[in-house]
Coordinates of C-alpha atoms and ligand atoms in Angstrom, one line a residue:
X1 CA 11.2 14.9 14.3
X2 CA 10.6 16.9 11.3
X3 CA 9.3 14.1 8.2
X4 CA 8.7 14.3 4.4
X5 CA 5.9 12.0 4.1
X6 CA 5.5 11.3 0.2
X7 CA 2.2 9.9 -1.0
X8 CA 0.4 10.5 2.0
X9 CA -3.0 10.9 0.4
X10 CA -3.4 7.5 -0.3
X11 CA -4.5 4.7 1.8
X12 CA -1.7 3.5 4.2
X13 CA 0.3 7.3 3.7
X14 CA -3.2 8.8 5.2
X15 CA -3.6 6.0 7.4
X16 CA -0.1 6.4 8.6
X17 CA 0.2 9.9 8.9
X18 CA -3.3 9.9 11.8
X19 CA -1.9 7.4 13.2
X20 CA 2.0 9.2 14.0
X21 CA 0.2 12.5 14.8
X22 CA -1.8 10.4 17.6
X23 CA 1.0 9.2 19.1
X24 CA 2.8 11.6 18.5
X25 CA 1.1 14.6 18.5
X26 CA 4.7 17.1 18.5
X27 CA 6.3 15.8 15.4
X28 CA 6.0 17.5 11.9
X29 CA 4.9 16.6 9.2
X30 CA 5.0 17.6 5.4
X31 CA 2.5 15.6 3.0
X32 CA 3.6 15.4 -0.7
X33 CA 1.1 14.0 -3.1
X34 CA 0.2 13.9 -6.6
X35 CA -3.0 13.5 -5.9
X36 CA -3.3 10.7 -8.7
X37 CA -6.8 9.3 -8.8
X38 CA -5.5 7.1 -5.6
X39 CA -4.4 10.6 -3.7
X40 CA -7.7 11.8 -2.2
X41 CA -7.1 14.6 1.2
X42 CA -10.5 13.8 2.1
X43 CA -8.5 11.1 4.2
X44 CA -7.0 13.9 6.0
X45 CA -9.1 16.5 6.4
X46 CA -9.3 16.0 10.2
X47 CA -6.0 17.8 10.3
X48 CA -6.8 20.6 8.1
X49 CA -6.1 23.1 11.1
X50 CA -3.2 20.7 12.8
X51 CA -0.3 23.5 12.8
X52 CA 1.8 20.8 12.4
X53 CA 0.8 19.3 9.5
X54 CA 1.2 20.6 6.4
X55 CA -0.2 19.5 2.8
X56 CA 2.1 19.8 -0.2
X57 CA 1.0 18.9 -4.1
X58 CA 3.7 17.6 -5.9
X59 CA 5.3 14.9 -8.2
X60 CA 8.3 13.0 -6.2
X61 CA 10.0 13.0 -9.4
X62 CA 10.2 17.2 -9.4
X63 CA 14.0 17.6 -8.4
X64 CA 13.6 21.8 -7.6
X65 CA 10.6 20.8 -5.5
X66 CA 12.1 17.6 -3.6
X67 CA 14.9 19.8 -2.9
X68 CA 13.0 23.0 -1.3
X69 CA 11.1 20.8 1.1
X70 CA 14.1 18.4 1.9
X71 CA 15.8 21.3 3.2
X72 CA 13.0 21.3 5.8
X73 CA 13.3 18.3 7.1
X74 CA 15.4 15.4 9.0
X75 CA 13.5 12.3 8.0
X76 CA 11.5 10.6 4.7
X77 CA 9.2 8.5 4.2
X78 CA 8.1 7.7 0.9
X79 CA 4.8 5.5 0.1
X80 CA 4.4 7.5 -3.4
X81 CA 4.0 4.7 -6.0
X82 CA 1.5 3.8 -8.3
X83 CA 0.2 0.5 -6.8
X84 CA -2.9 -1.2 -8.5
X85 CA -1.2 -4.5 -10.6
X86 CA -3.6 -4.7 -13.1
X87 CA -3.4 -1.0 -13.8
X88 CA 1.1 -1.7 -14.2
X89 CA -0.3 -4.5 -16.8
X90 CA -2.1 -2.1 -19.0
X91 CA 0.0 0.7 -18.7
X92 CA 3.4 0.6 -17.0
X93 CA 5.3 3.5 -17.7
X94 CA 3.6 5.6 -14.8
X95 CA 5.1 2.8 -12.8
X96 CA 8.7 3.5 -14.1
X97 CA 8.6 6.8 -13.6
X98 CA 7.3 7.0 -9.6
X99 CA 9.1 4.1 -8.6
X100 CA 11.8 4.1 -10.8
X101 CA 12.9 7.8 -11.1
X102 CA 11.1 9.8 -8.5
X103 CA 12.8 7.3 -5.7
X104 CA 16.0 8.1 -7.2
X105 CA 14.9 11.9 -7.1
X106 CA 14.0 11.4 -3.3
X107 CA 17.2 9.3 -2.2
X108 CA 19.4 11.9 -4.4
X109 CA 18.0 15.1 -2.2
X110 CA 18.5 12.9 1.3
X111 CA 21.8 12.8 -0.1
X112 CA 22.2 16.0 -0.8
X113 CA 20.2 17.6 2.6
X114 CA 22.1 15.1 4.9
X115 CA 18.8 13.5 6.0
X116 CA 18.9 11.1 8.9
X117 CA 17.1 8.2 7.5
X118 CA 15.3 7.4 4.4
X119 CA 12.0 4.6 4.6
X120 CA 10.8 2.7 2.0
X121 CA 7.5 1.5 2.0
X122 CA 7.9 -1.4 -0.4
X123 CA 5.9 -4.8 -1.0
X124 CA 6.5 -8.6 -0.7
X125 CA 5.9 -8.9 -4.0
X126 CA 9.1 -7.9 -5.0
X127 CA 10.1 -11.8 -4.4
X128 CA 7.6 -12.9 -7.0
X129 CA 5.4 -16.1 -6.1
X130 CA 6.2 -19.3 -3.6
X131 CA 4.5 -22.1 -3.6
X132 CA 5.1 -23.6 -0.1
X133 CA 7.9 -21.1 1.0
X134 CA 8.2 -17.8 3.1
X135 CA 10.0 -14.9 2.0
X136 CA 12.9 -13.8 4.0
X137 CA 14.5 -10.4 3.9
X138 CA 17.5 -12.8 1.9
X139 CA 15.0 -14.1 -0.5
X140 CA 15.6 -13.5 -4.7
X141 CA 14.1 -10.4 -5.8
X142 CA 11.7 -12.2 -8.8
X143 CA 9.5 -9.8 -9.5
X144 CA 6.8 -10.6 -12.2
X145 CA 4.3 -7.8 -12.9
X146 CA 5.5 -4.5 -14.0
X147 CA 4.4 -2.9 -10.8
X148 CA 6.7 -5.7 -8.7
X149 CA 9.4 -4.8 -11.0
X150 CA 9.5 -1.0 -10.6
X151 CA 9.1 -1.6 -6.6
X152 CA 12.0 -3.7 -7.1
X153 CA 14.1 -1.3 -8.8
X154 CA 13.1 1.1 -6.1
X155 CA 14.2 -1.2 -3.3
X156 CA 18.0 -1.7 -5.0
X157 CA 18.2 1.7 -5.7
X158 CA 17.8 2.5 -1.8
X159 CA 20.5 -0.1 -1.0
X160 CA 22.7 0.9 -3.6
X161 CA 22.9 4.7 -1.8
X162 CA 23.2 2.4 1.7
X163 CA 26.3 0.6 0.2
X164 CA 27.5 3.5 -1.9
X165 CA 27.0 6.7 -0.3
X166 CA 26.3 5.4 2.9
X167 CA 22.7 7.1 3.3
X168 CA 20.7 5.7 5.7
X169 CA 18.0 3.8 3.7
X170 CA 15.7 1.2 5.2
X171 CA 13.3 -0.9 2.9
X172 CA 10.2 -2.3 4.9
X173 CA 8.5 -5.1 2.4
X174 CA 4.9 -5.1 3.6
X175 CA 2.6 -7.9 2.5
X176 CA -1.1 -6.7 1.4
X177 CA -3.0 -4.8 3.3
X178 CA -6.5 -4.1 4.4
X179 CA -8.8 -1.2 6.0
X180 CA -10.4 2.3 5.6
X181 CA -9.5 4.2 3.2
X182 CA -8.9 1.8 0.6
X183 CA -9.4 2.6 -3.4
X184 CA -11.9 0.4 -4.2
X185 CA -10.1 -1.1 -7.0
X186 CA -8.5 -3.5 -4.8
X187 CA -10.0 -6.9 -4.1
X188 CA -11.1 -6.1 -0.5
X189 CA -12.9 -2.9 -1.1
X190 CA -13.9 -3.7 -4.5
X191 CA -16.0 -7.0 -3.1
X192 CA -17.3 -5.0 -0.2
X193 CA -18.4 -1.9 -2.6
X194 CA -20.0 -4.2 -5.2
X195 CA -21.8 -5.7 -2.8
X196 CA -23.5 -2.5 -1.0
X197 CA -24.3 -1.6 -4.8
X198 CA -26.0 -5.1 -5.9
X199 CA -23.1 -5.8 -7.9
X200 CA -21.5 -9.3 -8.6
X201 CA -18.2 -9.9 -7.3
X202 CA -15.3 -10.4 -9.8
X203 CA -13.3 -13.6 -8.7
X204 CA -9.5 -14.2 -11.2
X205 CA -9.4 -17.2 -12.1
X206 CA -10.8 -20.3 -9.4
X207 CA -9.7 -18.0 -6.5
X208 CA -7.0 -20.1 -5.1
X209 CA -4.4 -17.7 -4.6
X210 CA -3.2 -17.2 -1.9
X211 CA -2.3 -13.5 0.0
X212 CA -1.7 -12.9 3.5
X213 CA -3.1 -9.9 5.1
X214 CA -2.1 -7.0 7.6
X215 CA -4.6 -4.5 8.8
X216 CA -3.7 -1.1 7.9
X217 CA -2.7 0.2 11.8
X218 CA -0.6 -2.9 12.0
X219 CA 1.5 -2.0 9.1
X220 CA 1.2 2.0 10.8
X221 CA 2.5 0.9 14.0
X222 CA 5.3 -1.8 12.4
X223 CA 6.5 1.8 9.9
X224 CA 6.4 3.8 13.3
X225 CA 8.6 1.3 15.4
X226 CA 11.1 1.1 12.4
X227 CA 11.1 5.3 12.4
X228 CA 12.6 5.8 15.6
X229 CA 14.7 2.2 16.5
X230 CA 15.0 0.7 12.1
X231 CA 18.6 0.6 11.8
X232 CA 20.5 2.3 8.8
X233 CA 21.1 -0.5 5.6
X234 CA 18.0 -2.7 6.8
X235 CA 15.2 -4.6 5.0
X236 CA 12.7 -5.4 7.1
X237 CA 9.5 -7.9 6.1
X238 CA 6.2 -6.9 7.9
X239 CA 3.6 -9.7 7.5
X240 CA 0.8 -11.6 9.9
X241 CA 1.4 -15.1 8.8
X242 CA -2.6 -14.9 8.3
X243 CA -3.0 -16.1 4.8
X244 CA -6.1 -17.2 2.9
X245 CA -7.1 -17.8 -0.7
X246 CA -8.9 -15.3 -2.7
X247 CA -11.9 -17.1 -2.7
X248 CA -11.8 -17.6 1.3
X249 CA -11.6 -13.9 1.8
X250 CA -14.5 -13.3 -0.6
X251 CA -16.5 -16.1 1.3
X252 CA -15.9 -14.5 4.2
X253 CA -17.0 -10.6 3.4
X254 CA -20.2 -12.4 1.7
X255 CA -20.9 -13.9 5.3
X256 CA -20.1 -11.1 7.3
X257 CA -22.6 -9.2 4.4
X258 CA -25.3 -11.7 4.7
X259 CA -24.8 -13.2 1.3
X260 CA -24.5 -15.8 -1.0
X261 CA -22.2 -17.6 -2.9
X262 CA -24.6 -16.7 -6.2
X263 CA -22.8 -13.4 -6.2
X264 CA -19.5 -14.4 -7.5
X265 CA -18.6 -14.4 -10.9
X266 CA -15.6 -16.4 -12.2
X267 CA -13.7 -14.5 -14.3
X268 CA -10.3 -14.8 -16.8
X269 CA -7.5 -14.2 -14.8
X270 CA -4.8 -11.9 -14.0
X271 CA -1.7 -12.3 -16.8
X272 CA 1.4 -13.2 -15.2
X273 CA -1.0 -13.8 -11.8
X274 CA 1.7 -14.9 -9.0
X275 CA 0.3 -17.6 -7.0
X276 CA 1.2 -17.4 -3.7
X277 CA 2.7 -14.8 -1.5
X278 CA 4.0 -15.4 2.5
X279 CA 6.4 -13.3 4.2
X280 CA 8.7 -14.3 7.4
X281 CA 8.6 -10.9 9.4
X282 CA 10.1 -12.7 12.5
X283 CA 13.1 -9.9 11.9
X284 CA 11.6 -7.0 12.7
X285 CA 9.3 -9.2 15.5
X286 CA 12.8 -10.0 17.4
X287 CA 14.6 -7.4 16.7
X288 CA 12.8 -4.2 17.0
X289 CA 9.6 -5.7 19.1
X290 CA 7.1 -5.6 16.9
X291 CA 3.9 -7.8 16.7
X292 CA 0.4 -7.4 15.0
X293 CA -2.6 -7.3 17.3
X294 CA -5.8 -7.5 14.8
X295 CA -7.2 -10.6 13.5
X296 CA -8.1 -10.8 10.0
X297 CA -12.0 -12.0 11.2
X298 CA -12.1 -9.1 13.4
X299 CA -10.2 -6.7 10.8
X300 CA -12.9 -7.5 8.1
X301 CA -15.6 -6.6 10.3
X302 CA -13.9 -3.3 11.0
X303 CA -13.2 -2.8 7.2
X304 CA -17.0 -3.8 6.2
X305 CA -18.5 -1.4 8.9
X306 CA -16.7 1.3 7.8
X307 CA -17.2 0.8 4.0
X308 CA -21.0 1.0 4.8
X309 CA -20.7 3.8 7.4
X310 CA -18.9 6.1 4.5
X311 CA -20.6 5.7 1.1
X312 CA -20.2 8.6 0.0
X313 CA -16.8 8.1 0.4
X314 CA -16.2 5.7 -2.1
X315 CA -19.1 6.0 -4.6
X316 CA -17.9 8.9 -6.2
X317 CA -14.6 7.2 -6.3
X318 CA -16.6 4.7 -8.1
X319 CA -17.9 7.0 -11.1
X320 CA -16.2 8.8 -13.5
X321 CA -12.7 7.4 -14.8
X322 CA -13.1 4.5 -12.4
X323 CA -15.7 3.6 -14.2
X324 CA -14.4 3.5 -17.3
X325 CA -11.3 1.9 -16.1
X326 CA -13.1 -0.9 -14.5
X327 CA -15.9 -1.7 -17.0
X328 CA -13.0 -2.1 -19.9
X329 CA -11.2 -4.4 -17.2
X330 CA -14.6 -6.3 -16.8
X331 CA -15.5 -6.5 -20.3
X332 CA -12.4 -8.0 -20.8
X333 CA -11.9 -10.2 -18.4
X334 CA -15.5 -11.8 -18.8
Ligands
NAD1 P1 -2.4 4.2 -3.0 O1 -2.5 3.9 -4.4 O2 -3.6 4.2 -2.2 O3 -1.7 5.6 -2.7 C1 -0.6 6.0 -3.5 C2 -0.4 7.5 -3.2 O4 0.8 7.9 -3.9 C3 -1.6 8.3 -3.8 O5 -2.0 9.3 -2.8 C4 -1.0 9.0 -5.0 O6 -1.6 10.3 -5.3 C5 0.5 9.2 -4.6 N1 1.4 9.3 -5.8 C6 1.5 8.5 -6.9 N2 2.4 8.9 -7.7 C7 3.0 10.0 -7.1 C8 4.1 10.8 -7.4 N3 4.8 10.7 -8.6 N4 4.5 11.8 -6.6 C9 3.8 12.0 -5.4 N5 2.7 11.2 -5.0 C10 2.4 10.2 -5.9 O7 -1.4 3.1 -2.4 P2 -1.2 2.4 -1.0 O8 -2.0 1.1 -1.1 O9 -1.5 3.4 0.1 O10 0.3 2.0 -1.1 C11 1.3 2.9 -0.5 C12 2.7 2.3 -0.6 O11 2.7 1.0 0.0 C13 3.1 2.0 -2.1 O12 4.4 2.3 -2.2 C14 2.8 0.5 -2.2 O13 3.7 0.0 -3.2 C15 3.1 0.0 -0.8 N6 2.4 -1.2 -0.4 C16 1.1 -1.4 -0.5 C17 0.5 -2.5 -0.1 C18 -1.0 -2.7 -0.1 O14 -1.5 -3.8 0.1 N7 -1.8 -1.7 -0.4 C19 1.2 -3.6 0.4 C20 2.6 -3.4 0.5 C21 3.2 -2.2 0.1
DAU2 O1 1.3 -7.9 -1.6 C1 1.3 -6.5 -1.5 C2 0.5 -5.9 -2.7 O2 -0.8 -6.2 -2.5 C3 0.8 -4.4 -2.9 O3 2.1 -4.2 -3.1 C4 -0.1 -3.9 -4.0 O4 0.1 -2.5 -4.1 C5 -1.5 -4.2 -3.7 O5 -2.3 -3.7 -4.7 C6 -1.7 -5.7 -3.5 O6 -1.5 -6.4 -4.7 P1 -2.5 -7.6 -5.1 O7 -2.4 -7.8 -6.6 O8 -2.2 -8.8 -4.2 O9 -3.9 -6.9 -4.7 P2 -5.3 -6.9 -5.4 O10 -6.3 -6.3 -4.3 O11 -5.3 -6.2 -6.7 O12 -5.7 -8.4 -5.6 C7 -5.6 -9.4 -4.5 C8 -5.9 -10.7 -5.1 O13 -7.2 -10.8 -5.6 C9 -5.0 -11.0 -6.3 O14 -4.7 -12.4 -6.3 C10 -5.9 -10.7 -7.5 C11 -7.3 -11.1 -7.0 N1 -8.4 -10.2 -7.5 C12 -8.3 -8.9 -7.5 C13 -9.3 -8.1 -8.0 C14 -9.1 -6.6 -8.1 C15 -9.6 -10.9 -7.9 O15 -9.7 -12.1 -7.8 N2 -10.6 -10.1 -8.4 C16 -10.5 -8.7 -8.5 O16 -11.5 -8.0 -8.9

């Protein structure tokens, strides 16, 4: 198995790529990243002398480069995107142009290299918000951010070449996941980081809606099932049915942390917030095997240990244009 891995400095893509090599430790595997201010190879640097990894640096949208390394390989997977909502509020176009036109770029050279199959990590909230509902892999794409919107576009794209050119595309739909490695943008590092600094935590609105949560080696091992058995022209929903307000998950990293409810900090809320998200993954449970094994109480401990055992991990994440980033997002949303 020879595999373009694109985006593979982030946090699942670095996550992922450990994970495959330890299970699988013959396969190959080529790393493109743009190394964005999400890309960071410190993730990886534990195979800096695998000979069979290798670490490219490179936009998914650069059609010469996607075609050299294409050439090399039989199989992609692409987790390239942009991914941080409030960041597609601010400032979509990057957005457009990953999502949008460096999937097309990817699926176009798979086309072109006759690759054997084509996975796209994609996101449940490509079916917007349900109140009481789950999201099936039939559900209405309703996508309501700018970031859910280009995912979307991704997704159709991918079963567009299914239907059209008969490329073997698979979409996997992940709900939100948790673990090491995580920018600390997102709500769970972000809480957990504050914390360890003395910071308050920023809660949207009350903190009432609702997410369900995967640990990261979950999603790994679901993306690594669906690479060797997924079947050509499927969408497959990966979730843990283990969903909990906002504000639960902040109460609970406070209590693991030994803290009170005087650190949170009600602030304005997201624009175009979606309320709820659930996902029915029994697809991919009955057909392919798959199941989760970590609970989220057991996940979070995990997560919290290692966000204190590696500061200096993710307090230089937290300087510079971070920073400035997330004091203009505070400002504002106080
Ligand atoms: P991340 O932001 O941590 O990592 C994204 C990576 O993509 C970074 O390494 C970045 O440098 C790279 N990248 C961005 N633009 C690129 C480009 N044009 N060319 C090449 N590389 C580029 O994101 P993540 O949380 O690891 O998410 C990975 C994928 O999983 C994304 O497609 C995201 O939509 C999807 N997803 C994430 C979650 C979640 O909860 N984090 C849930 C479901 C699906
Ligand atoms: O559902 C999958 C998606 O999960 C992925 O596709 C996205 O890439 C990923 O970023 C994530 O999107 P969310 O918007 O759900 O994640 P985020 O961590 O930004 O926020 C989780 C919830 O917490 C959301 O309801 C907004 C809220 N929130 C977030 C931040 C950063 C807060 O209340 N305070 C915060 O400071």
């Amino acid at each position: 198995m020879k595999i373009l891995v694109t985006g593979g400095a982030g946090f699942i893509g670095s996550n992922f790529i450990k994970y495959l090599i330890r299970n699988n430790p013959d396969y190959k595997i080529i790393n493109l990243d743009k190394l964005t201010y999400a890309g960071n190879l410190e993730n990886l640097k534990d195979l800096n002398d695998n000979k069979n990894y290798k670490f490219i640096q490179g936009d998914i949208g650069d059609e010469k480069l996607i075609n050299k390394i294409v050439k090399e390989v039989n199989v992609i997977i692409n987790f390239a995107a942009e991914t941080h909502v409030d960041r597609s509020i601010a400032n979509p176009k990057a957005f457009i142009e990953t999502s949008v036109l460096g999937t097309y770029t990817l699926l176009k050279s798979a086309l072109d290299n006759n690759i054997d199959k084509y996975i796209q990590i994609s996101t449940d909230e490509v079916y917007g918000s349900t109140d009481s509902e789950t999201f099936s892999e039939y559900s209405p794409f309703l996508p309501n951010s700018p970031y859910s919107a280009s995912k979307a576009s991704a997704d159709l794209m991918c079963r567009a070449f299914h239907s059209t050119y008969g490329l073997n595309t698979i979409v996997m739909h992940s709900c939100n996941v948790y673990g090491p490695n995580q920018y600390p943008e997102k709500l769970i590092p972000l809480v957990i980081t504050n914390l360890i600094e003395g910071k308050k935590v920023p809660v949207y609105g009350k903190g009432h809606q609702i997410r369900e949560w995967i640990y990261v080696e979950d999603f790994a091992s679901a993306i690594e099932l669906t690479l060797k058995e997924g079947m050509g022209g499927e969408v497959y929903n990966i979730g843990s049915a283990q969903r909990l307000q906002n504000i639960e998950v902040v109460k609970t990293i406070l209590s693991h942390m030994g803290k009170g409810e005087e650190e949170i900090e009600y602030v304005k809320d997201r624009e175009g917030h979606d309320f709820r998200y659930a996902v029915n993954s029994s697809k991919i449970r009955s057909e392919l095997g798959w199941k989760h094994t970590k609970q989220f109480q057991s996940g979070i401990k995990d997560t919290i240990d290692w966000y204190i055992n590696n500061k200096e991990w993710w307090s230089k994440l937290k300087s510079g244009e971070y920073m400035e980033y997330y004091k203009k997002q505070y400002l504002q949303r106080k």
